mmCIF file of C-alpha atoms and ligand atoms in Angstrom:
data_model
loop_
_atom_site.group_PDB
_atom_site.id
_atom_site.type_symbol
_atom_site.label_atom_id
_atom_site.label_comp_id
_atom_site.label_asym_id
_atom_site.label_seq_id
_atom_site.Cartn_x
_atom_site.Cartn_y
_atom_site.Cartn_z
ATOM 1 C CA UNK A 1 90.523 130.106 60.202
ATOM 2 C CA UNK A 2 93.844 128.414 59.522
ATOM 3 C CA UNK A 3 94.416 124.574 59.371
ATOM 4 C CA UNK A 4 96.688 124.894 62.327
ATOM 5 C CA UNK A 5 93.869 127.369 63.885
ATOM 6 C CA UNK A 6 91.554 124.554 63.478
ATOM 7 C CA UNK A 7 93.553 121.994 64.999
ATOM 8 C CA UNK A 8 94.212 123.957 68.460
ATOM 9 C CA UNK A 9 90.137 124.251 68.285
ATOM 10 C CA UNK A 10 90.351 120.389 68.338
ATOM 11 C CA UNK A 11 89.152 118.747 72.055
ATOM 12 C CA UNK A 12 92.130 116.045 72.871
ATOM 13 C CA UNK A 13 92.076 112.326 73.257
ATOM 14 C CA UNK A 14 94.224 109.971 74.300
ATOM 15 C CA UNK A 15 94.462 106.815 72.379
ATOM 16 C CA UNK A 16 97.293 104.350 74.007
ATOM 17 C CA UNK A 17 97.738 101.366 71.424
ATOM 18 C CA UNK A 18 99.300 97.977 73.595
ATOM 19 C CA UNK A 19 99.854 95.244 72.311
ATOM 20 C CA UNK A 20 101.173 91.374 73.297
ATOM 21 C CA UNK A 21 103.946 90.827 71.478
ATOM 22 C CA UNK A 22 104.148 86.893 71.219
ATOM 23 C CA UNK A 23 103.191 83.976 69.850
ATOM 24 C CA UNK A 24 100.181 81.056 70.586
ATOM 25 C CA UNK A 25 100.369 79.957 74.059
ATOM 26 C CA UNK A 26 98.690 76.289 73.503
ATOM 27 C CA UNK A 27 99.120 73.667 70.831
ATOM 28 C CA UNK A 28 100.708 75.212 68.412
ATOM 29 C CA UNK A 29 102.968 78.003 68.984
ATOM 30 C CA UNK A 30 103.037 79.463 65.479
ATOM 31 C CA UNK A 31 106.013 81.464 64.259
ATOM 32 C CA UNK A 32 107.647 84.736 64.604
ATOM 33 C CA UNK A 33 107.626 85.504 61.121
ATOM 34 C CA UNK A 34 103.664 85.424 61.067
ATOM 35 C CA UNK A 35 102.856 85.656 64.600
ATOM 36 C CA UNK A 36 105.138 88.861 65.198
ATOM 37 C CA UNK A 37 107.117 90.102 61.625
ATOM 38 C CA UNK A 38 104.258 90.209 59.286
ATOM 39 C CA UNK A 39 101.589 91.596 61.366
ATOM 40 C CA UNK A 40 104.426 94.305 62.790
ATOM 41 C CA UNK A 41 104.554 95.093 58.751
ATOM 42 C CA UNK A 42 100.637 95.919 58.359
ATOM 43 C CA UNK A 43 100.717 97.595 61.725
ATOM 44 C CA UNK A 44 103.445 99.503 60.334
ATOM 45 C CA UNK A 45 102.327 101.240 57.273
ATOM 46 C CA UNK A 46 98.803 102.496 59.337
ATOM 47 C CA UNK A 47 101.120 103.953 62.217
ATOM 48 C CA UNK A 48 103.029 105.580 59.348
ATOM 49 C CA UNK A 49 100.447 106.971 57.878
ATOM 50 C CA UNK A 50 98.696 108.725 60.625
ATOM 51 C CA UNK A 51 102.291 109.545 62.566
ATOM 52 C CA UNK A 52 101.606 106.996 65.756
ATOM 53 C CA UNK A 53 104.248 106.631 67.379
ATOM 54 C CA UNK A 54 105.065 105.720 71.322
ATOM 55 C CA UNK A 55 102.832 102.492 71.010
ATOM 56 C CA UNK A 56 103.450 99.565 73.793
ATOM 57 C CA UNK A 57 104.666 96.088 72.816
ATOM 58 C CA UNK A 58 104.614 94.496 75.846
ATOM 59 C CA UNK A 59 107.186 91.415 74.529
ATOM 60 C CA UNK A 60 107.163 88.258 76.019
ATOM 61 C CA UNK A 61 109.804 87.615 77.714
ATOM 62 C CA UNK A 62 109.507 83.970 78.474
ATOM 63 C CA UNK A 63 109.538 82.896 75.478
ATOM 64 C CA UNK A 64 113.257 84.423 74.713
ATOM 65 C CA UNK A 65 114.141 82.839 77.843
ATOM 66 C CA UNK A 66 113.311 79.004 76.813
ATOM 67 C CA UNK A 67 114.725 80.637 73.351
ATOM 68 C CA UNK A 68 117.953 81.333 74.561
ATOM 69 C CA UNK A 69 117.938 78.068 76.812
ATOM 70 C CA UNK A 70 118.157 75.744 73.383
ATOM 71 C CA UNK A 71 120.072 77.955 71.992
ATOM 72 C CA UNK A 72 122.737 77.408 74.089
ATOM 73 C CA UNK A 73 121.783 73.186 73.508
ATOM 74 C CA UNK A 74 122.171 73.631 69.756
ATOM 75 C CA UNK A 75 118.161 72.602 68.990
ATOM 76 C CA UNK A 76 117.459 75.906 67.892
ATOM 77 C CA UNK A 77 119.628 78.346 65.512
ATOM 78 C CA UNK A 78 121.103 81.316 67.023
ATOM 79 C CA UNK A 79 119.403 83.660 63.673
ATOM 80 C CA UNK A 80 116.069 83.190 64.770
ATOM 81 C CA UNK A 81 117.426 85.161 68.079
ATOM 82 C CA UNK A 82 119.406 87.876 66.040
ATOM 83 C CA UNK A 83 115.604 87.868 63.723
ATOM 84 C CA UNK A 84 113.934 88.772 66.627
ATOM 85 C CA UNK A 85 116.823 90.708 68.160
ATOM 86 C CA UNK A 86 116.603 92.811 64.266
ATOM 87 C CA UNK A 87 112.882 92.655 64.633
ATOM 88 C CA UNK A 88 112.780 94.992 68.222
ATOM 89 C CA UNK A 89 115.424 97.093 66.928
ATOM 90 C CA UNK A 90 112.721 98.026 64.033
ATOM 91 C CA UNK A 91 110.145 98.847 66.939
ATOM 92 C CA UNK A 92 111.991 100.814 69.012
ATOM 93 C CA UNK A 93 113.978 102.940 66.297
ATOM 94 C CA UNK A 94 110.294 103.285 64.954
ATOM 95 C CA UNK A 95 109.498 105.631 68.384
ATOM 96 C CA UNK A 96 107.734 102.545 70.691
ATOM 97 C CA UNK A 97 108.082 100.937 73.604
ATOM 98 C CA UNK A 98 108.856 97.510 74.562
ATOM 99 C CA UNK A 99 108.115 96.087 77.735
ATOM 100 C CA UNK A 100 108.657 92.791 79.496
ATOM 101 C CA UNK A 101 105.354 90.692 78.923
ATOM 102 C CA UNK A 102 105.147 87.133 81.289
ATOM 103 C CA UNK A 103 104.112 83.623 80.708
ATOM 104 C CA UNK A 104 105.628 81.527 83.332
ATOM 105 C CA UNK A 105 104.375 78.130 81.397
ATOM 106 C CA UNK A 106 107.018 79.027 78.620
ATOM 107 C CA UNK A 107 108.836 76.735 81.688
ATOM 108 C CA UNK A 108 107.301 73.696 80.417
ATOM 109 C CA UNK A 109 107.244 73.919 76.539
ATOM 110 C CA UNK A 110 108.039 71.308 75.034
ATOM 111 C CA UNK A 111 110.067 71.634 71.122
ATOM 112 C CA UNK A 112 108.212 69.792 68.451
ATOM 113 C CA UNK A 113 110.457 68.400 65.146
ATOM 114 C CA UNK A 114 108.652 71.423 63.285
ATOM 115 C CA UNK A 115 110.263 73.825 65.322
ATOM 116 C CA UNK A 116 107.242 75.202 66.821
ATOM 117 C CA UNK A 117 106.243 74.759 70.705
ATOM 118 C CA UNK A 118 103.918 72.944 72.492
ATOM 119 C CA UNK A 119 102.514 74.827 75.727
ATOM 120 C CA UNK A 120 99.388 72.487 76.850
ATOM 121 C CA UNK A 121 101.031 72.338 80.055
ATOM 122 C CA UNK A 122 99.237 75.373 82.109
ATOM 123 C CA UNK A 123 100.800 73.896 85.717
ATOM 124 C CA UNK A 124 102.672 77.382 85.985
ATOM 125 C CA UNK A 125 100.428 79.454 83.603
ATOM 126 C CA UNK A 126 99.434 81.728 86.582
ATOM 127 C CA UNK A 127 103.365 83.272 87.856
ATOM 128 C CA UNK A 128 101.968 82.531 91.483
ATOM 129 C CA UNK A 129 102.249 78.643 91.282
ATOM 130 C CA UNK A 130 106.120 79.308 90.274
ATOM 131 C CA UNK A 131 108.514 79.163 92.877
ATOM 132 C CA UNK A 132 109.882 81.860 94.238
ATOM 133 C CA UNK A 133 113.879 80.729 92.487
ATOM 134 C CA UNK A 134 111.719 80.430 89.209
ATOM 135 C CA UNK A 135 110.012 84.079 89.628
ATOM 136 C CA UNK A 136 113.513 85.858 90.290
ATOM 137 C CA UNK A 137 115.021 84.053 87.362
ATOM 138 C CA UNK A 138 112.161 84.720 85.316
ATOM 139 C CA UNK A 139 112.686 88.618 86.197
ATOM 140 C CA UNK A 140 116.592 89.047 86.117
ATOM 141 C CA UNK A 141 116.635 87.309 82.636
ATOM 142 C CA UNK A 142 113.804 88.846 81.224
ATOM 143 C CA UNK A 143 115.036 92.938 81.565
ATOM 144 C CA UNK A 144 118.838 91.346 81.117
ATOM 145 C CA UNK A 145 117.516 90.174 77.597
ATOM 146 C CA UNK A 146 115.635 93.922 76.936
ATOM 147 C CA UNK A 147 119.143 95.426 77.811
ATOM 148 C CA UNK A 148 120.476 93.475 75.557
ATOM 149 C CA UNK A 149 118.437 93.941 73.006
ATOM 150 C CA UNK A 150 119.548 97.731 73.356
ATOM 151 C CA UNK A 151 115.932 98.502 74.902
ATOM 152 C CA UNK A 152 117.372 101.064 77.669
ATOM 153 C CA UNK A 153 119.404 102.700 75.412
ATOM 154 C CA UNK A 154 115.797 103.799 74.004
ATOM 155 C CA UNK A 155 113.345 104.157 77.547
ATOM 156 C CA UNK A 156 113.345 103.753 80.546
ATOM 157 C CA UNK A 157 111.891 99.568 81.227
ATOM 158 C CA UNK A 158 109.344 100.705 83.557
ATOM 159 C CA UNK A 159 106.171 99.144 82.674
ATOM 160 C CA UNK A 160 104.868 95.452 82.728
ATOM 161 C CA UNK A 161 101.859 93.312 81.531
ATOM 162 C CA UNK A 162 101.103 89.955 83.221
ATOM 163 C CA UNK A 163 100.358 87.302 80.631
ATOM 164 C CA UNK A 164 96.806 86.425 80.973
ATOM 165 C CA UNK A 165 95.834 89.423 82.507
ATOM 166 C CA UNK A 166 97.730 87.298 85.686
ATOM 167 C CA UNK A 167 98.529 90.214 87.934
ATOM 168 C CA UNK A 168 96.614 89.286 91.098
ATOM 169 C CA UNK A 169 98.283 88.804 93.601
ATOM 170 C CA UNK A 170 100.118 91.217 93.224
ATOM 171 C CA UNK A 171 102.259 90.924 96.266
ATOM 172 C CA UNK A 172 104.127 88.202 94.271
ATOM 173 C CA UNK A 173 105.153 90.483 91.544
ATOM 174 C CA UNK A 174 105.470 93.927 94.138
ATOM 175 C CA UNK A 175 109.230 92.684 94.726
ATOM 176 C CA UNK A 176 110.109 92.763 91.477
ATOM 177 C CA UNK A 177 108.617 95.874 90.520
ATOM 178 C CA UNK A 178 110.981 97.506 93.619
ATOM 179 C CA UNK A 179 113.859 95.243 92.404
ATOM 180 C CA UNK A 180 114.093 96.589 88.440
ATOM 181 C CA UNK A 181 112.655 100.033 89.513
ATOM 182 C CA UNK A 182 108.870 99.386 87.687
ATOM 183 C CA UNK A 183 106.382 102.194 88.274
ATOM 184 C CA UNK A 184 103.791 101.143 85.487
ATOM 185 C CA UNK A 185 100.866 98.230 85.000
ATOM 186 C CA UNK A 186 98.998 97.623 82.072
ATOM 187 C CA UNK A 187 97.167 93.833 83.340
ATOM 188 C CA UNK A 188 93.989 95.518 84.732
ATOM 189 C CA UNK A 189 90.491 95.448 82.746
ATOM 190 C CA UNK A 190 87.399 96.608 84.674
ATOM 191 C CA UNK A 191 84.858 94.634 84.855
ATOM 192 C CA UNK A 192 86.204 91.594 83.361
ATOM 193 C CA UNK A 193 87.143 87.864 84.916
ATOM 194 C CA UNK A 194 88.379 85.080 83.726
ATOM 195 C CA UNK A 195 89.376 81.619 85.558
ATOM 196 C CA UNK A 196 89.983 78.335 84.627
ATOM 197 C CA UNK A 197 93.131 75.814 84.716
ATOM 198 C CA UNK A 198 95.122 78.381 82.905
ATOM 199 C CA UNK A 199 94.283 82.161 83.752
ATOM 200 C CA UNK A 200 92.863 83.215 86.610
ATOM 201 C CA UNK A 201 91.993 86.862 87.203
ATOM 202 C CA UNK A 202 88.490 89.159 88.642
ATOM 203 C CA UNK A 203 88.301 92.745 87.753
ATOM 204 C CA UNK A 204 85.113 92.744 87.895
ATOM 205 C CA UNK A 205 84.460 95.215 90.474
ATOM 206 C CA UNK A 206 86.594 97.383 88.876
ATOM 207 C CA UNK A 207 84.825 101.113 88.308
ATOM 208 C CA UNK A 208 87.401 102.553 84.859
ATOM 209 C CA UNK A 209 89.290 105.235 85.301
ATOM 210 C CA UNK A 210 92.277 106.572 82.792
ATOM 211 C CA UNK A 211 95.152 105.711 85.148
ATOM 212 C CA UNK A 212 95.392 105.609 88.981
ATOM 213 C CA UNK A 213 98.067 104.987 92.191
ATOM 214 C CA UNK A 214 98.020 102.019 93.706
ATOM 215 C CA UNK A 215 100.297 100.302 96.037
ATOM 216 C CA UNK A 216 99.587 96.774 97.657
ATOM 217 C CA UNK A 217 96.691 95.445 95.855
ATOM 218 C CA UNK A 218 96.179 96.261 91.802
ATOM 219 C CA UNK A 219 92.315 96.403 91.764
ATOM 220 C CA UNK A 220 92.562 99.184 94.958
ATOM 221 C CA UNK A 221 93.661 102.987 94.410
ATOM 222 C CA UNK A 222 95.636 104.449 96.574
ATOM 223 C CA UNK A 223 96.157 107.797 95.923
ATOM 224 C CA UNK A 224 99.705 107.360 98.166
ATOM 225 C CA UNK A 225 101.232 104.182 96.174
ATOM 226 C CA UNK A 226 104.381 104.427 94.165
ATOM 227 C CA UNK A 227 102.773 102.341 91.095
ATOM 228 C CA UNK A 228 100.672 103.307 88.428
ATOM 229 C CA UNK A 229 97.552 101.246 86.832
ATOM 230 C CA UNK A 230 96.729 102.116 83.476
ATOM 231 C CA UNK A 231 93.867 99.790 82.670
ATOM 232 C CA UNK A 232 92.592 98.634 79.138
ATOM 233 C CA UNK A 233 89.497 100.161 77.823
ATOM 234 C CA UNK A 234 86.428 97.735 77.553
ATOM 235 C CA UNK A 235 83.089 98.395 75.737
ATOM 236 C CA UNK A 236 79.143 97.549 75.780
ATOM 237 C CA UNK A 237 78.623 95.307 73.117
ATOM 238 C CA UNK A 238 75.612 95.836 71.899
ATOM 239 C CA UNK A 239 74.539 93.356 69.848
ATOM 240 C CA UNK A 240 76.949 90.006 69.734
ATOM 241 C CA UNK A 241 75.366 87.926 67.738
ATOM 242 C CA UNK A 242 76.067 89.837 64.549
ATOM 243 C CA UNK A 243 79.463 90.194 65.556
ATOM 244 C CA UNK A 244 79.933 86.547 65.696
ATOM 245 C CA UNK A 245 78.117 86.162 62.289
ATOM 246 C CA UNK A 246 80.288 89.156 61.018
ATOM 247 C CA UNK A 247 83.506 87.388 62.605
ATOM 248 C CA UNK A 248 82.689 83.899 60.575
ATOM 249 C CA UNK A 249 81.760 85.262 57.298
ATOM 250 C CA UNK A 250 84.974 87.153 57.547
ATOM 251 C CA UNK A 251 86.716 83.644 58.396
ATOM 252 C CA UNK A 252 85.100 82.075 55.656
ATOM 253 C CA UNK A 253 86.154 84.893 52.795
ATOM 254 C CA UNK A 254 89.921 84.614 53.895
ATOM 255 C CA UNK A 255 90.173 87.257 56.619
ATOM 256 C CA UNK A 256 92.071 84.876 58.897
ATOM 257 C CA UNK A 257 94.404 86.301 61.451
ATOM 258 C CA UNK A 258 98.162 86.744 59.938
ATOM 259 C CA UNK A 259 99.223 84.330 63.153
ATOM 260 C CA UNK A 260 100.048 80.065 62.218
ATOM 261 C CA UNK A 261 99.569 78.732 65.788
ATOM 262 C CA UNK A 262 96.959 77.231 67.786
ATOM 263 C CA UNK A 263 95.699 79.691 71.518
ATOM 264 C CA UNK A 264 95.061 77.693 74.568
ATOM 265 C CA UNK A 265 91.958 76.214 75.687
ATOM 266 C CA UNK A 266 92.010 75.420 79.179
ATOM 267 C CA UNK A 267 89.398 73.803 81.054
ATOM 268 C CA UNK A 268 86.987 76.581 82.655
ATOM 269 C CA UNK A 269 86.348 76.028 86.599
ATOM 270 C CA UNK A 270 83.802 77.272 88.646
ATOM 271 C CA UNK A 271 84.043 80.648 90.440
ATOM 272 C CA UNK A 272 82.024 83.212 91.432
ATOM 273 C CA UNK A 273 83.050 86.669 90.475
ATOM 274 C CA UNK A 274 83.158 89.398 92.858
ATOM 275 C CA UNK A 275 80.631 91.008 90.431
ATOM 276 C CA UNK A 276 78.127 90.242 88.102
ATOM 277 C CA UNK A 277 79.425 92.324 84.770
ATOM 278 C CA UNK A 278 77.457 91.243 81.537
ATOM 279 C CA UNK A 279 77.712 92.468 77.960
ATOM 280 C CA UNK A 280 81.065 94.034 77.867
ATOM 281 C CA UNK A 281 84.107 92.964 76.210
ATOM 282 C CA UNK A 282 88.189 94.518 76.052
ATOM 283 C CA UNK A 283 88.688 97.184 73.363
ATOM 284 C CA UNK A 284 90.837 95.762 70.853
ATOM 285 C CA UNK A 285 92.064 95.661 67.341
ATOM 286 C CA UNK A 286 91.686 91.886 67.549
ATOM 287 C CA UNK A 287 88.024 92.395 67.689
ATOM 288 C CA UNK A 288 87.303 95.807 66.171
ATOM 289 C CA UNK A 289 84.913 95.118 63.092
ATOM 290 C CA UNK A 290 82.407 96.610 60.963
ATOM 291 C CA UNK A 291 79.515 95.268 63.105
ATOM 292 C CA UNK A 292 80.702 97.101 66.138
ATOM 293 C CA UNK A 293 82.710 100.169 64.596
ATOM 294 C CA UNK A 294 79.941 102.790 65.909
ATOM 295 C CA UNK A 295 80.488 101.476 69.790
ATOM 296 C CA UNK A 296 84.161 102.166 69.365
ATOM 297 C CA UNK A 297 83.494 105.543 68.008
ATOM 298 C CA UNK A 298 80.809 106.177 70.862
ATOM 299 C CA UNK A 299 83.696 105.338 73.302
ATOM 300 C CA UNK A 300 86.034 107.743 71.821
ATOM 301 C CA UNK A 301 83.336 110.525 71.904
ATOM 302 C CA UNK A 302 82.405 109.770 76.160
ATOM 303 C CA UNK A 303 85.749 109.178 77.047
ATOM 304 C CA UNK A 304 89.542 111.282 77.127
ATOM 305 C CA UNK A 305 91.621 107.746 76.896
ATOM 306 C CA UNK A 306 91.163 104.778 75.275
ATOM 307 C CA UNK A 307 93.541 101.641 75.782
ATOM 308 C CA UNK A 308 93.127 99.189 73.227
ATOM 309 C CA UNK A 309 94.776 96.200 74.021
ATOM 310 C CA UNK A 310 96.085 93.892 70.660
ATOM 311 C CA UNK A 311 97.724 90.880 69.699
ATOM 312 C CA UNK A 312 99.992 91.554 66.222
ATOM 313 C CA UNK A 313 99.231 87.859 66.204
ATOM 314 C CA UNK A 314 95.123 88.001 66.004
ATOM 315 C CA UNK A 315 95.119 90.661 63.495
ATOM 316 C CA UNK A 316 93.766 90.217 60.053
ATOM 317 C CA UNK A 317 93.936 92.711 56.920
ATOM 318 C CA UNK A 318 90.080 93.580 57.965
ATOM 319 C CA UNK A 319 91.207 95.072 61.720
ATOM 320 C CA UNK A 320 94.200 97.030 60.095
ATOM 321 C CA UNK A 321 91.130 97.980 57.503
ATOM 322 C CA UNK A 322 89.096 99.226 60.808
ATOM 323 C CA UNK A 323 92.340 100.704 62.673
ATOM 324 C CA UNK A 324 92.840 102.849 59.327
ATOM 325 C CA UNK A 325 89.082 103.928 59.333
ATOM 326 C CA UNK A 326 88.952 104.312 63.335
ATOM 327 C CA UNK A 327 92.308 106.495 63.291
ATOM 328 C CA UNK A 328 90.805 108.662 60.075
ATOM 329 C CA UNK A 329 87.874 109.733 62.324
ATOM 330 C CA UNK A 330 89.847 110.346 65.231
ATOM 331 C CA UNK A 331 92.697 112.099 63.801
ATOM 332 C CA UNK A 332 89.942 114.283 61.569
ATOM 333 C CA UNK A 333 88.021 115.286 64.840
ATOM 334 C CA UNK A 334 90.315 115.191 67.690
ATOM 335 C CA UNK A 335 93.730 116.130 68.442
ATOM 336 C CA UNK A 336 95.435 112.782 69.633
ATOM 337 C CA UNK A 337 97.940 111.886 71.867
ATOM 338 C CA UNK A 338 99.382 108.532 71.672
ATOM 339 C CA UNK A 339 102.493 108.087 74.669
ATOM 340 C CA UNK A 340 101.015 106.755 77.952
ATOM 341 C CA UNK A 341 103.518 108.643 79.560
ATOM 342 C CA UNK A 342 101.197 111.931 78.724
ATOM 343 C CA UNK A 343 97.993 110.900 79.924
ATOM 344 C CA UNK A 344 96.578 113.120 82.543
HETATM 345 ZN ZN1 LIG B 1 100.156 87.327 76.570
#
């Protein structure tokens, strides 16, 4: 049989790699170089080497926006825009996406002497406490910024993630879907809830399923609707303790994320979830380790698509280390697919 013999013989799986492209949302925003540059450079060499190409960064938006704002008020130089500007030109000549990506509390970010941000201020975290001026600006400057940046001269901008997973309800973001012709949604993840000060979200009841129509509500199919729901893939995790004890030895011998900022920690407040959903957690190359490699290659053996949803800004030399070893399996056993846009 002939190598190319073989590789026909191979079953097919999807594997759609998304990531948020941005930096910390809390104390300490971090930087671009090490939040979004130098991860982007790791990512880069593993995506070379096993020919991935088509992966979403799902680029947030907001943050430009305030960018731009003190640009124009002289506090911050106009090269860290053309960096960044440089920086998405890299992605998309490299054969991915970007995407508009949303947090509305970029609004109130405040500019410290070091240059970084501080975004402790989670009043408008969720984009349904912004008024409806603030949501259409939001919007309008966010894909006038991708256009800029030369993004539809690349693809089509027809997919979105909510920051924070912040997608419900979705009746406040339906209008601007129609407005700048969106078909696509990335912010569902069966199963999962979250909700405190900040983020508020429950997809818990949530059964997965690769992709699916929807039209009104996010969480609902309807096999009529003129959007799409791609949700991320999430996982049993079997046994956390050892990944946290993995996770802090891996602290302690200098596997730190490549990111310099500081997440947010908002307060948690008390909600029931619509259900009760325990021992699960989002696939991800933030979290992929050695202690839970074999669920993530159980996943890939039950299932056609996997999502993994990634921040360039959580990664750390040992999760490229486990992307290499994950995608050397895969590519060795299946034949993969890696544009969303061929998912069936
Ligand atoms: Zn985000």
């Amino acid at each position: 049989m002939t190598k190319k013999e073989q590789s026909l013989d191979k079953e097919k799986r999807n594997i759609i790699f998304t990531f948020d492209h941005e930096l910390f949302l809390g104390e300490k925003s971090g930087t671009p170089e090490k939040c979004m540059f130098l991860p982007y450079s790791h990512l880069k060499s593993v995506f070379n080497e096993f020919s991935v190409e088509k992966a979403v960064f799902f680029l947030d938006t907001t943050y430009l926006i305030r960018l731009d704002k003190e640009i124009k008020s002289g506090l911050v130089a106009v090269n860290l825009m053309d960096k960044i500007q440089t920086h998405v030109r890299e992605l998309l000549e490299d054969g991915h996406y970007i995407f508009p990506h949303i947090h509305p509390h970029w609004l109130n970010a405040e500019l410290k002497e070091n240059g970084m941000w501080k975004l402790t201020n989670f009043s408008k975290y969720c984009f349904k406490n912004c008024s409806s001026e603030e949501m259409e600006v939001i919007w309008d400057k966010s894909i006038k910024i991708l256009n800029r940046f030369g993004v539809n001269d690349f693809h089509k901008i027809d997919a979105f993630r909510a920051g924070g997973w912040g997608i419900q309800p979705f009746k406040n973001f339906k209008p601007y879907f129609e407005k700048h012709s969106l078909v696509y949604d990335f912010s569902v993840m069966p199963g999962m809830h979250g909700y405190t000060e900040a983020q508020q979200f429950d997809f818990s009841d949530v059964e997965w399923k690769a992709q699916y129509s929807f039209s009104d509500v996010v969480t609902e199919e309807d096999k009529n609707g003129s959007f799409v729901e791609l949700p991320i893939s999430i996982r049993r995790t079997k046994d956390s303790l050892r990944e946290k004890l993995l996770l802090k030895y891996l602290w302690k011998t200098g596997n730190r994320s490549f990111g310099d900022g500081i997440g947010a920690v908002p307060n948690k407040i008390d909600y029931t979830p619509k259900k009760i959903v325990e021992g699960v957690d989002m696939v991800s190359l933030d979290l992929i380790n050695a202690a839970n490699f074999g669920e993530h290659l159980q996943l890939l053996k039950d299932r056609k698509t996997i999502q993994f949803l990634s921040h360039p800004k959580m990664l750390s030399k040992h999760s490229i280390k486990m992307m290499k070893k994950f995608l050397s399996y895969a590519s060795k056993h299946y034949s993969l697919n890696f544009d969303f846009r061929d998912v069936h």
